[in-house]
Amino acid sequence: MKNDFVSYLFLVNKERVLQHLYFGKSVADFDAFSFTNLGFDWSKTYLSKTGEEKQYEDGYYHDRSLLEVPSFGYGDERGALIIARQAQGSSKTLFLYSSHRIYDGLPKSKTLPSFKNAGSAKTLEIVLEDEAKGLKLVLSFSLIDGFAGIIRGQKLIATKETDVLRAYSLAFDLPSSDYKLTHFSGDWSYERRLIEEKIEPGTKVLGNTTGRSSHEENPFFFLSEPGSEEENGEVYGFSFLYSGSWKGEINVAKFNSTRILLGINDSSFSYRLMPKEEMELPFALLCHSSSGFGPLSRNLHDFERNHIISFPSSYLAHPILINSWEACFMDFDTAKLLTFAKEARMMGTDLFVLDDGWFGERNDDTSSLGDWYVNTKKVDMEKLISYVHESGMKFGLWFEPEMVNPKSVLFKEHPEFALANLEEEPDLSRHQLQLDLANPKVINYLYDAIENILSKFDIDYVKWDHNRSRGTAYSPYLKNEKEGELEYRNTMGYYELLSRLTSKHQNILFEGCASGGGRYDLGELFYTPQIWCSDETDPVQRLFIQYSTSYAYPLVSMGTHISKNPIMDYASKGEIALFGTYGLELDPTKLSEKEKEEIRKTMDAYRRLSPLIAEGDLYRLRNPYHDNSFCLLVINKAKSQGVFLYVNLLKENARYRYVKLRGLKKDTQYTLSGYERSLSGEYLMNVGINLYGWQNEFQSHYIELQEVAK
Ligand code: GLA
C-alpha cells in the first residue's frame, strides 16, 4: 500500500504468515527477497499425524522474520500480538492468512473512538485465522492521502469459548536496532516530560495500569535513527486511540531487529469471548518522517485536526475561558459568582466555567461525587446562567462522572456501584472511589443524572474530570470470574457514556481533564477536542509541558490557562498561554489595573491569532529540554502570518545569538511586531532573529509576523 508519503509493504508467505517488509518513505518497488528472513533456520515442526518432520518453506521460521502478527508459543521471544487459550489445547496462538478485501473509507467501530471524514481513505482488510482455535483476527490497514502514516485496526471473532490473555493492537518490526526512543513520562503537575534514551538489547516496557492513559506515561512514543533532530533523520511515531491502561514494548532481539508492540495493558487482562462474539481492539497509528520530528508532528497535527478532533460549530472561534477553580476553589455563593462573572466579562472573557463544588453537599473534596444535582444552598444556577448569558458569555460546568465519594447519597443507596470490594477495605484517593462502568446500570444512572442537568439548564460547555487512578479495583458486576475484563469494559463503559452524551449535545464543548493532563490521548480527543493540559500553572513548568505535548497533539487541543503564579508577569504568562486554547484560572476581582491591562493585551492577541494557532503549522525552534530556552513559531498554511515566542530560562551573560525561523516564503517580506523594518523570509530563515537583550531569567520575546502586501 502506498500514498505520496509512505509505503507499507508486507507479503503472505507460503506458510500463509504475514511477513512485514517495509514501512517508510514512499517507494515505487521493493526487492522482497533481499529482506524476508533475518537469519538461517534449522528449526522443524513435528507433524504428529504422519510422523514427519516439516521444514518451513523458504527458510521461514517464526522467530527470525519481520512479522505483522507475531505468534505465541512458537519460539518467537520478541513478543506476541495476541495470546488466546481454550478449554482444550495449549495457548499457542498463530494466525494465518485466510482472505482479504480492499474498500474505500475507514473502518468503523461500534464501541471505540475512531475517525471522522474518511476523505480519500482506502482500507485493506485481511482475515486471518488460528485454525486450531477457530479464532479469527480481522486486521485492517488504512491509508489517507496527505497522511504519512497508517491506521491499524483489529477485531477478534471467536467460534468457540476462548480466553484472550493478550490483545495488543499493533506489532511492528524494524530490521535493525540502532534507534533512539523518545517517550513522555511524568506525574501529576509534571506531565509528558520528554525522555530520550538509546534502545539496548532486551525489552523496554512503557505504559501504566492506572485505568487512564495516565500522567505516568503518555500513549505515544518515537523511535528515530541516530542523529535525528527536529528537521532531519528518519523517525517513526506510535500512537494509540485508547484512554485506559496501555502498554508499549520495544524489544531488541538476537538478530538485532526491533519489535514494537502497543496495546491494552495485559498485566491483569483476560477476556472471555463466547462463540460468535466479536471484540474490537482500539486503533493504533504508525507515523513516519524521513526529515525529523518537526514534519512528523506537523503532519500528525493535520491528520488529528481533520480526522479525530472536532469542535462544535459555535466553538470554532475558540472563546476565551475563565475558570473558577484556582480563583475560589469550592468557596463560593451566588453573589460571589455573579461579581466574578461581571468582572470577567468586563475584562473580555467569553466563557464562564463553574468548576468543582456546585452539587450535592460539596464544600470540600470529601463528599458528594455521584450526587449530580445543584446545591441550591450555594448556587442559584438559573440566576447565574441567565446572568452569564445576558452579559454575552457562554456558561460551563464541571463534572467528575466516573467517581463516587463514600460520603454521598449515591454510595448510600448503591454501594454496589463502586468499583471496589467493600469487604477488603479498598484504598481511597482524594476521598473517592471509581464507579463500576462495566455495569450498564451505572452508565444509565450517570447518563440520566448528567442529562438531567444538561437538559434542565442552558449549558454550553462541560469540563469532564477524572481525579483518581484505579488502584485496587474490583468490579462487583463482573465478579471474580471476569475480573480480567475490568480494564477493557470500564474503558468501553466510559466511551459509551461519553458518546451518548456528546452525540445528544453536539453544541456543547466537552473538555477532557484528569487531575490536569492525566488522560491526554487520541481516544479522549475523539470525544473531547480540548484537554486541560496540566494542573501545573507555573508558566515555566507549563512551557515544558506544552512543548513536549506538541510532539503528539496539536496546540488547539491544549487547554492553556494563566494563573496568579508570580514567577512571571501577566504579559509573559499570557504569551505562553497563547500557544494553546487560552484561558484564565484566576479571580479577576483581585487584579490590579496594570495586571488587567497586561492580560487584555494577550486576550486581544488571542482573538486575532486563534485561527492561526488552531490551524497553523508548528515549528519547534528551541527545545527547553536541551537548551536554556524555549522557542515556538506557528505559521498559517498560506505562510502569510505567523506568531513567534522565545522564552529564556536561566539568565545568561548577554550572548549574541540568533534563532533561525522556518516555514516562511523565501521571497516575501514580513513585518515583525516591535520592529521598524520588514525582513524577508530568506533573511529570517537564514540569518534569523537576533536575541541579544532577551536573555534575562524568564524573559520572553514575542513577535507577530505578517506578510507585506505586494
Ligand atoms: C482537578 C482538575 C482541576 C480542578 C479540580 C477540581 O484537579 O485538574 O482543574 O477541576 O480537579 O476538583
XYZ file of C-alpha atoms and ligand atoms in Angstrom:
722
model
C 0.000 0.000 0.000
C 1.227 3.495 -0.626
C 0.349 7.148 -0.844
C 2.523 10.169 -1.723
C 4.310 9.994 1.627
C 4.673 6.391 2.736
C 4.691 2.803 1.558
C 3.586 -0.052 3.784
C 4.652 -3.434 2.418
C 4.228 -6.989 3.549
C 3.766 -10.384 1.913
C 1.797 -13.525 2.585
C 4.439 -16.270 2.570
C 3.982 -19.884 1.507
C 3.141 -20.762 5.111
C 0.324 -18.120 4.951
C 2.124 -15.982 7.518
C 2.113 -12.185 7.022
C 5.753 -11.112 6.783
C 6.447 -7.435 7.171
C 8.744 -5.917 4.555
C 8.867 -2.169 4.810
C 7.288 0.956 6.217
C 8.852 4.271 5.318
C 9.132 6.893 2.636
C 7.071 6.008 -0.417
C 8.933 3.695 -2.840
C 7.952 2.575 -6.353
C 9.158 -1.016 -5.992
C 10.757 -3.284 -3.445
C 13.039 -6.326 -3.549
C 11.125 -8.575 -1.181
C 13.619 -11.442 -1.409
C 16.505 -9.415 -0.042
C 14.521 -8.783 3.070
C 12.413 -11.659 4.227
C 14.448 -13.510 6.866
C 16.840 -12.252 9.478
C 18.853 -15.439 9.986
C 19.180 -19.010 8.717
C 16.769 -21.509 10.191
C 17.334 -25.084 11.327
C 14.003 -25.465 13.070
C 11.457 -28.024 12.081
C 7.919 -28.870 13.103
C 6.762 -32.385 14.015
C 3.686 -33.395 12.055
C 2.033 -35.705 14.545
C -0.439 -37.228 12.108
C 2.216 -38.593 9.705
C 5.220 -38.671 11.999
C 7.216 -36.478 9.595
C 9.423 -33.505 10.308
C 8.458 -30.460 8.352
C 10.857 -27.753 7.263
C 9.100 -24.434 6.699
C 9.026 -23.148 3.135
C 11.553 -20.521 2.048
C 13.618 -20.916 5.231
C 10.887 -19.153 7.222
C 10.617 -19.596 10.928
C 8.600 -17.596 13.429
C 11.481 -16.195 15.435
C 13.566 -14.762 12.582
C 11.316 -12.803 10.278
C 9.731 -9.405 10.406
C 6.074 -10.049 11.153
C 2.697 -8.358 11.133
C 1.043 -10.741 13.587
C 3.700 -12.327 15.810
C 2.689 -15.702 17.217
C 2.760 -17.023 20.766
C 4.356 -20.317 21.739
C 6.413 -20.824 18.563
C 9.766 -19.699 19.897
C 9.464 -16.038 18.963
C 10.783 -14.371 22.110
C 10.292 -10.863 20.749
C 6.710 -10.838 21.982
C 3.299 -11.906 20.699
C 0.473 -9.727 19.443
C -2.388 -11.910 20.685
C -2.441 -14.779 23.174
C -5.517 -16.968 23.458
C -6.416 -20.111 25.391
C -9.336 -22.519 25.284
C -10.563 -25.343 27.499
C -8.718 -27.829 25.270
C -5.242 -27.399 23.831
C -2.367 -25.076 24.579
C -2.187 -21.308 24.448
C -0.071 -21.415 21.270
C -1.587 -18.738 19.055
C -0.803 -18.450 15.363
C -2.857 -16.505 12.841
C -2.595 -17.457 9.144
C -3.913 -15.611 6.122
C -7.396 -16.564 5.042
C -8.791 -13.790 2.784
C -8.674 -10.089 2.103
C -10.595 -7.210 0.545
C -9.939 -3.554 -0.206
C -12.572 -0.894 0.345
C -12.895 2.888 0.197
C -13.120 4.609 3.542
C -12.025 3.892 7.075
C -13.035 1.054 9.368
C -15.998 1.915 11.549
C -16.384 0.918 15.123
C -19.447 0.192 17.223
C -17.772 0.843 20.543
C -14.442 2.588 20.116
C -13.177 6.058 19.301
C -12.359 6.065 15.609
C -12.148 8.608 12.789
C -14.145 11.356 11.149
C -14.164 12.403 7.468
C -12.955 9.308 5.633
C -11.989 11.510 2.663
C -9.726 9.635 0.273
C -9.070 6.766 2.673
C -8.535 3.238 1.407
C -8.550 0.243 3.689
C -7.045 -3.192 3.194
C -8.797 -5.716 5.385
C -7.238 -9.132 5.936
C -8.925 -12.010 7.667
C -6.509 -14.334 9.459
C -7.355 -17.451 11.326
C -5.961 -19.531 14.141
C -7.392 -22.752 12.745
C -6.840 -24.882 15.849
C -8.810 -22.421 17.942
C -11.373 -21.360 15.345
C -10.419 -17.801 16.210
C -10.454 -15.065 13.566
C -8.451 -11.882 13.519
C -9.750 -9.187 11.175
C -6.825 -6.884 10.607
C -7.056 -3.610 8.723
C -4.550 -1.125 7.386
C -5.824 2.254 6.185
C -4.065 4.983 4.261
C -5.305 8.521 3.677
C -3.884 10.983 1.142
C -1.660 13.510 2.835
C -1.034 11.459 5.986
C 2.433 9.959 6.375
C 1.136 7.116 8.455
C -1.004 4.063 8.663
C -4.064 3.315 10.757
C -4.157 -0.192 12.108
C -7.434 -1.751 13.242
C -8.163 -5.210 14.682
C -11.129 -7.303 15.665
C -11.255 -10.804 17.175
C -14.117 -13.170 16.401
C -14.492 -16.488 18.207
C -16.271 -19.670 17.161
C -15.579 -21.409 20.476
C -15.380 -20.099 24.006
C -11.927 -18.521 24.184
C -9.973 -16.700 26.856
C -7.959 -13.921 25.281
C -4.954 -13.300 27.514
C -3.351 -10.568 25.465
C -4.929 -8.408 22.771
C -2.454 -5.825 21.572
C -3.378 -3.529 18.707
C -0.103 -3.115 16.883
C 3.023 -5.085 16.110
C 5.734 -3.503 14.022
C 9.168 -4.928 13.206
C 12.195 -2.972 12.068
C 15.160 -4.757 10.502
C 17.823 -3.072 12.628
C 18.272 -1.945 16.203
C 20.188 1.306 16.206
C 17.427 3.623 17.406
C 16.730 6.267 19.972
C 13.480 6.016 21.938
C 11.688 9.265 22.741
C 8.797 8.980 25.164
C 6.738 11.110 27.507
C 6.800 10.218 31.199
C 5.606 12.196 34.173
C 3.412 12.674 37.155
C 0.599 14.888 38.369
C 1.515 18.504 37.547
C 4.556 17.179 35.710
C 3.010 15.653 32.622
C 4.683 14.392 29.448
C 8.347 15.120 30.192
C 10.449 14.436 27.135
C 12.694 11.413 27.783
C 15.275 10.248 25.269
C 17.255 7.057 25.551
C 19.136 4.640 23.387
C 17.455 1.322 22.739
C 19.539 -1.580 24.038
C 19.052 -5.358 23.669
C 16.211 -6.608 25.820
C 12.681 -5.334 26.303
C 11.783 -1.825 27.334
C 8.240 -1.591 28.672
C 6.236 1.634 28.659
C 2.694 2.154 29.906
C 0.693 2.027 33.095
C -2.080 0.237 34.994
C -3.889 3.284 36.361
C -7.062 2.875 34.301
C -6.412 6.060 32.345
C -3.874 6.798 29.649
C -2.017 8.417 32.566
C 0.265 11.134 33.832
C 2.916 8.467 34.227
C 3.416 7.613 30.554
C 1.579 9.024 27.551
C 0.460 6.525 24.879
C 2.732 7.998 22.260
C 6.412 7.401 21.529
C 9.008 7.639 18.775
C 11.883 5.586 17.507
C 14.403 7.536 15.485
C 17.677 6.819 13.770
C 20.816 8.196 15.473
C 21.310 11.917 14.954
C 17.654 12.643 14.162
C 16.587 16.116 15.159
C 13.688 18.495 14.608
C 14.198 18.731 10.853
C 16.363 15.740 9.926
C 16.537 11.982 10.338
C 14.172 9.066 9.994
C 11.534 8.958 12.714
C 8.685 6.531 13.477
C 5.823 7.619 15.748
C 3.412 5.287 17.569
C 0.092 6.387 18.958
C -2.963 4.718 20.394
C -6.654 5.682 20.361
C -7.299 4.452 23.874
C -7.847 6.201 27.203
C -7.281 3.314 29.625
C -4.240 1.370 30.844
C -1.950 0.667 27.933
C 1.377 -0.966 27.259
C 4.138 -0.454 24.743
C 7.046 -2.865 24.370
C 10.234 -2.222 22.459
C 12.278 -5.346 22.051
C 15.713 -5.727 20.508
C 16.399 -9.394 19.872
C 19.196 -11.707 18.888
C 19.120 -10.880 15.186
C 19.307 -7.185 16.018
C 15.848 -6.428 14.806
C 13.474 -4.231 16.788
C 9.890 -5.150 17.593
C 7.367 -2.608 18.777
C 4.141 -3.792 20.410
C 1.353 -1.493 21.517
C -1.994 -2.272 23.052
C -4.258 -2.606 26.063
C -2.160 -3.350 29.126
C -2.140 -7.121 29.566
C -0.895 -7.187 33.170
C -4.114 -8.475 34.700
C -6.033 -8.757 31.462
C -8.146 -11.622 30.208
C -11.296 -11.520 28.150
C -13.716 -14.380 27.636
C -15.039 -14.408 24.090
C -18.141 -16.504 23.570
C -18.940 -18.206 20.219
C -19.733 -15.591 17.507
C -18.759 -12.780 19.855
C -16.553 -10.002 18.469
C -14.024 -7.991 20.376
C -12.973 -4.701 18.817
C -9.488 -3.585 19.733
C -8.541 0.090 19.886
C -6.984 1.619 16.778
C -3.267 2.354 16.635
C -1.378 4.828 14.463
C 2.025 4.336 12.955
C 3.553 7.546 11.584
C 6.712 8.281 9.654
C 9.007 11.122 8.741
C 12.239 10.986 6.811
C 13.125 14.517 7.872
C 12.872 14.687 11.632
C 10.385 15.155 14.443
C 9.018 18.515 13.256
C 7.469 17.260 9.990
C 6.098 14.192 11.773
C 4.320 16.346 14.371
C 3.005 18.798 11.767
C 1.669 16.019 9.577
C 0.138 14.257 12.566
C -1.481 17.501 13.780
C -3.117 17.893 10.354
C -4.351 14.320 10.486
C -5.706 14.737 14.012
C -7.442 18.014 13.176
C -9.014 16.521 10.049
C -9.906 13.053 11.274
C -10.051 12.879 15.066
C -10.723 16.238 16.671
C -13.877 18.218 16.006
C -15.201 21.264 17.827
C -18.890 22.197 17.932
C -19.536 24.834 15.269
C -20.139 27.540 17.884
C -16.621 26.934 19.222
C -14.697 27.411 16.008
C -13.847 30.927 17.165
C -12.316 29.499 20.382
C -13.790 31.652 23.153
C -11.626 32.941 25.991
C -12.451 30.891 29.029
C -12.354 31.824 32.695
C -12.496 29.020 35.252
C -13.429 29.412 38.906
C -11.162 26.686 40.338
C -7.935 28.500 41.179
C -9.912 31.661 41.871
C -12.105 30.371 44.695
C -11.926 26.547 44.799
C -15.225 25.427 46.424
C -15.680 28.555 48.475
C -18.410 30.446 46.633
C -22.028 31.506 46.699
C -24.286 33.072 44.091
C -23.334 36.662 44.948
C -19.618 35.915 44.720
C -20.038 34.150 41.402
C -22.091 36.995 39.966
C -19.414 39.534 40.889
C -16.759 37.253 39.481
C -18.706 36.834 36.225
C -19.317 40.574 35.931
C -15.630 41.385 36.336
C -14.634 38.585 33.953
C -16.955 39.924 31.280
C -15.630 43.422 31.782
C -12.178 42.054 31.108
C -13.486 40.448 27.925
C -13.803 36.718 28.614
C -16.331 34.726 26.572
C -16.905 31.530 28.532
C -17.505 31.352 32.269
C -16.837 27.938 33.823
C -18.056 26.980 37.266
C -15.666 24.272 38.461
C -15.965 21.799 41.326
C -18.265 22.483 44.308
C -21.737 23.253 42.875
C -23.515 19.919 43.514
C -24.719 17.681 46.350
C -23.334 18.894 49.672
C -19.892 19.531 48.251
C -17.878 22.141 50.131
C -14.609 20.237 50.168
C -13.354 17.138 48.388
C -14.570 14.620 50.982
C -18.130 14.320 49.735
C -20.871 14.270 47.098
C -19.264 12.903 43.937
C -22.090 10.971 42.331
C -24.826 13.334 43.555
C -25.305 15.353 40.384
C -27.929 17.837 41.496
C -27.424 21.519 42.223
C -26.600 22.542 45.774
C -29.281 25.218 45.930
C -27.958 26.416 49.326
C -24.839 27.554 47.491
C -25.820 28.436 43.933
C -28.893 29.769 42.236
C -27.931 28.082 38.984
C -30.762 29.561 36.932
C -29.880 33.084 38.013
C -26.155 32.613 37.433
C -26.604 31.113 33.969
C -29.076 33.826 32.906
C -26.673 36.499 34.086
C -23.729 34.923 32.286
C -25.716 34.558 29.074
C -27.225 38.029 29.250
C -23.787 39.502 29.687
C -22.758 37.798 26.440
C -20.745 34.837 27.736
C -21.212 31.107 27.376
C -21.660 29.025 30.507
C -19.797 25.854 31.505
C -19.965 23.363 34.356
C -17.551 20.845 35.920
C -18.396 17.154 36.355
C -16.449 14.160 37.524
C -18.874 11.459 36.383
C -16.791 8.318 36.840
C -16.352 8.735 40.614
C -18.196 8.458 43.896
C -17.395 9.596 47.440
C -18.360 7.143 50.172
C -19.918 10.241 51.742
C -22.680 10.635 49.154
C -26.302 9.737 48.603
C -25.357 7.609 45.611
C -22.985 5.451 47.640
C -25.506 5.073 50.459
C -28.145 3.892 48.012
C -25.896 1.906 45.669
C -22.654 0.767 47.312
C -22.506 -1.935 44.622
C -21.927 0.803 42.002
C -18.413 1.424 43.346
C -15.506 -0.279 41.638
C -14.351 -1.843 44.874
C -14.584 -4.900 47.034
C -16.053 -3.333 50.144
C -15.153 -6.367 52.206
C -11.489 -5.674 51.587
C -11.243 -2.047 52.761
C -10.440 -0.509 49.384
C -7.964 2.341 49.168
C -9.341 5.826 48.674
C -7.666 8.534 46.700
C -8.830 12.110 47.186
C -11.522 10.527 49.417
C -13.107 8.858 46.416
C -13.693 5.556 44.654
C -14.233 4.901 40.982
C -17.596 3.789 39.702
C -18.037 0.434 38.010
C -18.529 1.427 34.392
C -18.559 -2.206 33.347
C -22.056 -2.208 34.859
C -24.718 -0.920 32.414
C -26.863 0.228 35.363
C -24.100 2.599 36.450
C -23.832 4.001 32.938
C -27.583 4.538 32.805
C -27.601 6.201 36.228
C -24.820 8.582 35.196
C -26.376 9.292 31.832
C -29.709 10.211 33.433
C -28.109 12.288 36.194
C -25.916 14.325 33.851
C -28.548 14.531 31.144
C -30.941 15.924 33.726
C -28.569 18.841 34.403
C -27.702 19.385 30.732
C -31.313 19.495 29.640
C -32.600 21.480 32.610
C -30.041 24.276 32.325
C -28.692 26.101 29.343
C -25.134 24.773 29.373
C -22.567 25.383 26.638
C -19.500 23.618 27.997
C -18.655 20.649 30.216
C -15.324 20.034 31.927
C -15.180 16.245 32.396
C -12.703 15.387 35.128
C -11.277 12.112 36.480
C -9.280 12.532 39.649
C -8.049 9.181 40.810
C -6.202 6.287 39.331
C -7.636 2.830 39.630
C -5.689 1.268 42.497
C -7.130 -1.932 43.928
C -10.062 -2.344 41.644
C -12.782 -4.918 41.859
C -15.932 -4.918 39.788
C -18.918 -6.205 41.769
C -20.686 -6.547 38.418
C -18.054 -8.676 36.680
C -17.203 -10.584 39.856
C -14.112 -12.749 40.164
C -14.542 -14.923 37.105
C -14.492 -11.943 34.708
C -12.150 -9.726 36.713
C -9.639 -9.709 33.841
C -12.174 -7.834 31.687
C -12.343 -4.897 34.073
C -9.814 -2.700 32.278
C -11.381 -3.062 28.847
C -15.009 -3.000 29.958
C -14.582 0.052 32.165
C -12.926 1.965 29.373
C -15.670 0.858 26.974
C -18.258 1.967 29.551
C -16.595 5.361 29.740
C -16.709 5.681 25.953
C -20.352 4.618 25.886
C -21.347 7.246 28.432
C -19.282 9.944 26.762
C -20.504 9.034 23.317
C -24.191 9.068 24.379
C -23.837 12.485 25.996
C -21.699 14.084 23.300
C -23.930 12.889 20.487
C -27.058 14.124 22.294
C -25.437 17.523 22.956
C -23.490 18.352 19.833
C -23.445 22.066 20.624
C -21.759 21.593 23.976
C -17.970 21.646 24.084
C -16.709 18.812 26.277
C -13.209 19.465 27.611
C -11.285 16.467 28.953
C -9.367 16.569 32.227
C -7.902 14.033 34.647
C -6.195 15.754 37.577
C -4.816 18.042 34.897
C -3.492 16.120 31.899
C -3.728 12.526 33.133
C -5.888 11.374 30.222
C -4.444 13.054 27.158
C -4.753 10.679 24.236
C -6.382 10.295 20.834
C -9.294 8.244 22.181
C -10.146 11.091 24.526
C -9.651 13.711 21.817
C -12.157 11.930 19.593
C -14.865 12.967 22.105
C -13.310 15.943 23.895
C -11.427 18.084 21.343
C -9.799 20.103 24.096
C -7.984 18.756 27.159
C -6.791 20.609 30.255
C -3.051 20.251 29.803
C -1.937 20.154 33.439
C -2.835 21.418 36.907
C 0.616 22.989 36.882
C 0.052 26.660 36.120
C 3.604 27.815 36.853
C 4.315 29.239 33.382
C 7.901 27.995 33.244
C 6.859 24.446 34.047
C 3.977 24.876 31.635
C 6.189 25.706 28.716
C 7.995 22.395 29.184
C 4.666 20.564 29.319
C 3.187 22.391 26.323
C 6.394 21.921 24.338
C 6.524 18.148 24.731
C 2.740 17.706 24.399
C 3.072 19.275 20.949
C 5.082 16.297 19.677
C 1.914 14.252 19.604
C -1.038 16.650 19.869
C -1.952 19.933 18.158
C -1.959 23.243 20.040
C -5.721 23.595 19.547
C -6.250 20.576 21.795
C -4.323 22.011 24.762
C -6.146 23.925 27.491
C -3.546 26.546 28.476
C -4.573 28.994 31.200
C -2.784 31.692 33.105
C -2.927 31.857 36.884
C -1.726 34.248 39.545
C 1.576 32.349 39.833
C 4.076 35.195 40.428
C 7.150 33.802 38.683
C 6.459 35.865 35.539
C 4.430 38.950 34.726
C 0.993 38.579 33.132
C 2.296 39.617 29.720
C 4.705 36.664 29.541
C 2.250 34.244 31.138
C -0.345 35.324 28.576
C 2.087 34.870 25.681
C 2.791 31.291 26.759
C -0.959 30.605 27.085
C -1.492 31.844 23.511
C 0.077 28.618 22.258
C -2.989 26.538 23.050
C -6.609 27.337 23.892
C -6.133 30.427 26.013
C -7.948 30.897 29.311
C -7.793 32.404 32.787
C -7.572 30.468 36.028
C -7.743 33.378 38.500
C -10.013 35.799 40.316
C -10.404 38.909 38.133
C -11.704 40.915 41.109
C -8.257 40.658 42.674
C -6.226 42.013 39.760
C -4.661 45.463 39.611
C -5.409 47.750 36.630
C -1.884 47.151 35.300
C -2.309 43.382 35.503
C -5.693 43.594 33.793
C -4.140 45.646 31.026
C -1.358 43.084 30.502
C -3.908 40.279 30.352
C -6.163 42.241 27.979
C -3.291 42.623 25.540
C -2.762 38.893 25.245
C -6.534 38.347 25.137
C -6.680 40.689 22.146
C -3.765 38.816 20.601
C -5.610 35.513 21.114
C -8.705 36.889 19.365
C -6.519 37.863 16.397
C -4.435 34.723 16.402
C -6.673 31.868 17.476
C -7.431 30.722 13.881
C -3.686 30.719 13.195
C -2.901 28.800 16.399
C -5.740 26.376 15.730
C -4.929 25.591 12.105
C -1.313 26.614 11.527
C 1.947 24.680 11.272
C 4.053 24.479 14.407
C 7.834 24.825 14.321
C 9.750 23.996 17.490
C 12.832 26.208 17.264
C 14.419 25.818 20.715
C 13.900 22.798 22.912
C 13.867 23.691 26.639
C 14.790 20.078 27.451
C 18.049 20.553 25.522
C 18.714 24.304 25.618
C 18.401 27.063 28.137
C 15.483 28.454 26.199
C 12.128 27.716 24.634
C 11.021 28.892 21.214
C 7.960 28.143 19.112
C 6.739 29.541 15.828
C 3.330 28.973 14.239
C 2.817 29.842 10.558
C -0.513 29.702 8.772
C -0.948 27.414 5.768
C -0.664 30.350 3.342
C 2.641 31.316 5.025
C 1.423 34.887 5.263
C 1.006 35.183 9.026
C 2.939 33.878 11.993
C 3.479 34.144 15.713
C 6.827 33.627 17.438
C 7.650 33.236 21.115
C 11.087 32.934 22.657
C 11.459 32.475 26.430
C 14.839 32.490 28.064
C 15.163 30.267 31.115
C 18.202 30.879 33.321
C 19.901 34.242 32.995
C 22.947 34.174 30.756
C 25.558 36.776 30.026
C 24.113 38.578 27.060
C 25.082 36.347 24.219
C 24.877 37.468 20.652
C 22.737 34.772 19.198
C 20.168 34.185 16.539
C 17.286 31.838 16.181
C 16.506 30.921 12.580
C 12.850 30.780 11.603
C 11.365 28.097 9.382
C 8.397 27.573 7.127
C 8.256 31.100 5.622
C 8.171 32.115 1.958
C 11.721 32.924 0.919
C 10.927 35.825 -1.411
C 8.332 37.510 0.752
C 8.808 40.488 3.052
C 7.330 40.198 6.536
C 6.580 42.890 9.086
C 7.504 41.939 12.629
C 5.643 43.496 15.560
C 8.001 45.729 17.544
C 10.460 46.027 14.616
C 10.735 49.063 12.397
C 11.911 47.358 9.228
C 10.314 44.466 7.404
C 12.540 41.440 6.733
C 12.442 38.812 4.015
C 11.589 35.165 4.612
C 15.029 34.325 3.258
C 16.714 36.567 5.822
C 14.597 35.271 8.698
C 15.237 31.645 7.782
C 18.975 32.005 7.098
C 20.107 34.714 9.475
C 17.227 34.685 11.940
C 16.087 36.852 14.809
C 18.726 38.404 16.986
C 18.012 37.554 20.604
C 20.524 39.966 22.057
C 18.862 41.688 25.008
C 16.329 38.960 25.749
C 18.442 36.740 27.939
C 17.426 37.588 31.446
C 15.800 34.985 33.607
C 12.359 34.056 32.215
C 12.423 36.945 29.790
C 10.294 36.457 26.711
C 10.406 37.890 23.222
C 7.090 37.800 21.370
C 6.648 38.706 17.698
C 3.724 38.642 15.293
C 4.709 38.304 11.629
C 2.627 39.480 8.714
C 3.319 39.241 5.004
C 3.700 42.675 3.399
C 1.073 43.050 0.697
C 2.733 43.260 -2.745
C -8.748 18.516 39.088
C -8.648 19.424 37.890
C -8.697 20.863 38.322
C -9.986 21.116 39.079
C -10.092 20.151 40.254
C -11.448 20.264 40.929
O -7.619 18.591 39.871
O -7.486 19.152 37.167
O -8.613 21.718 37.217
O -11.080 20.977 38.211
O -9.922 18.800 39.839
O -11.590 19.383 41.959
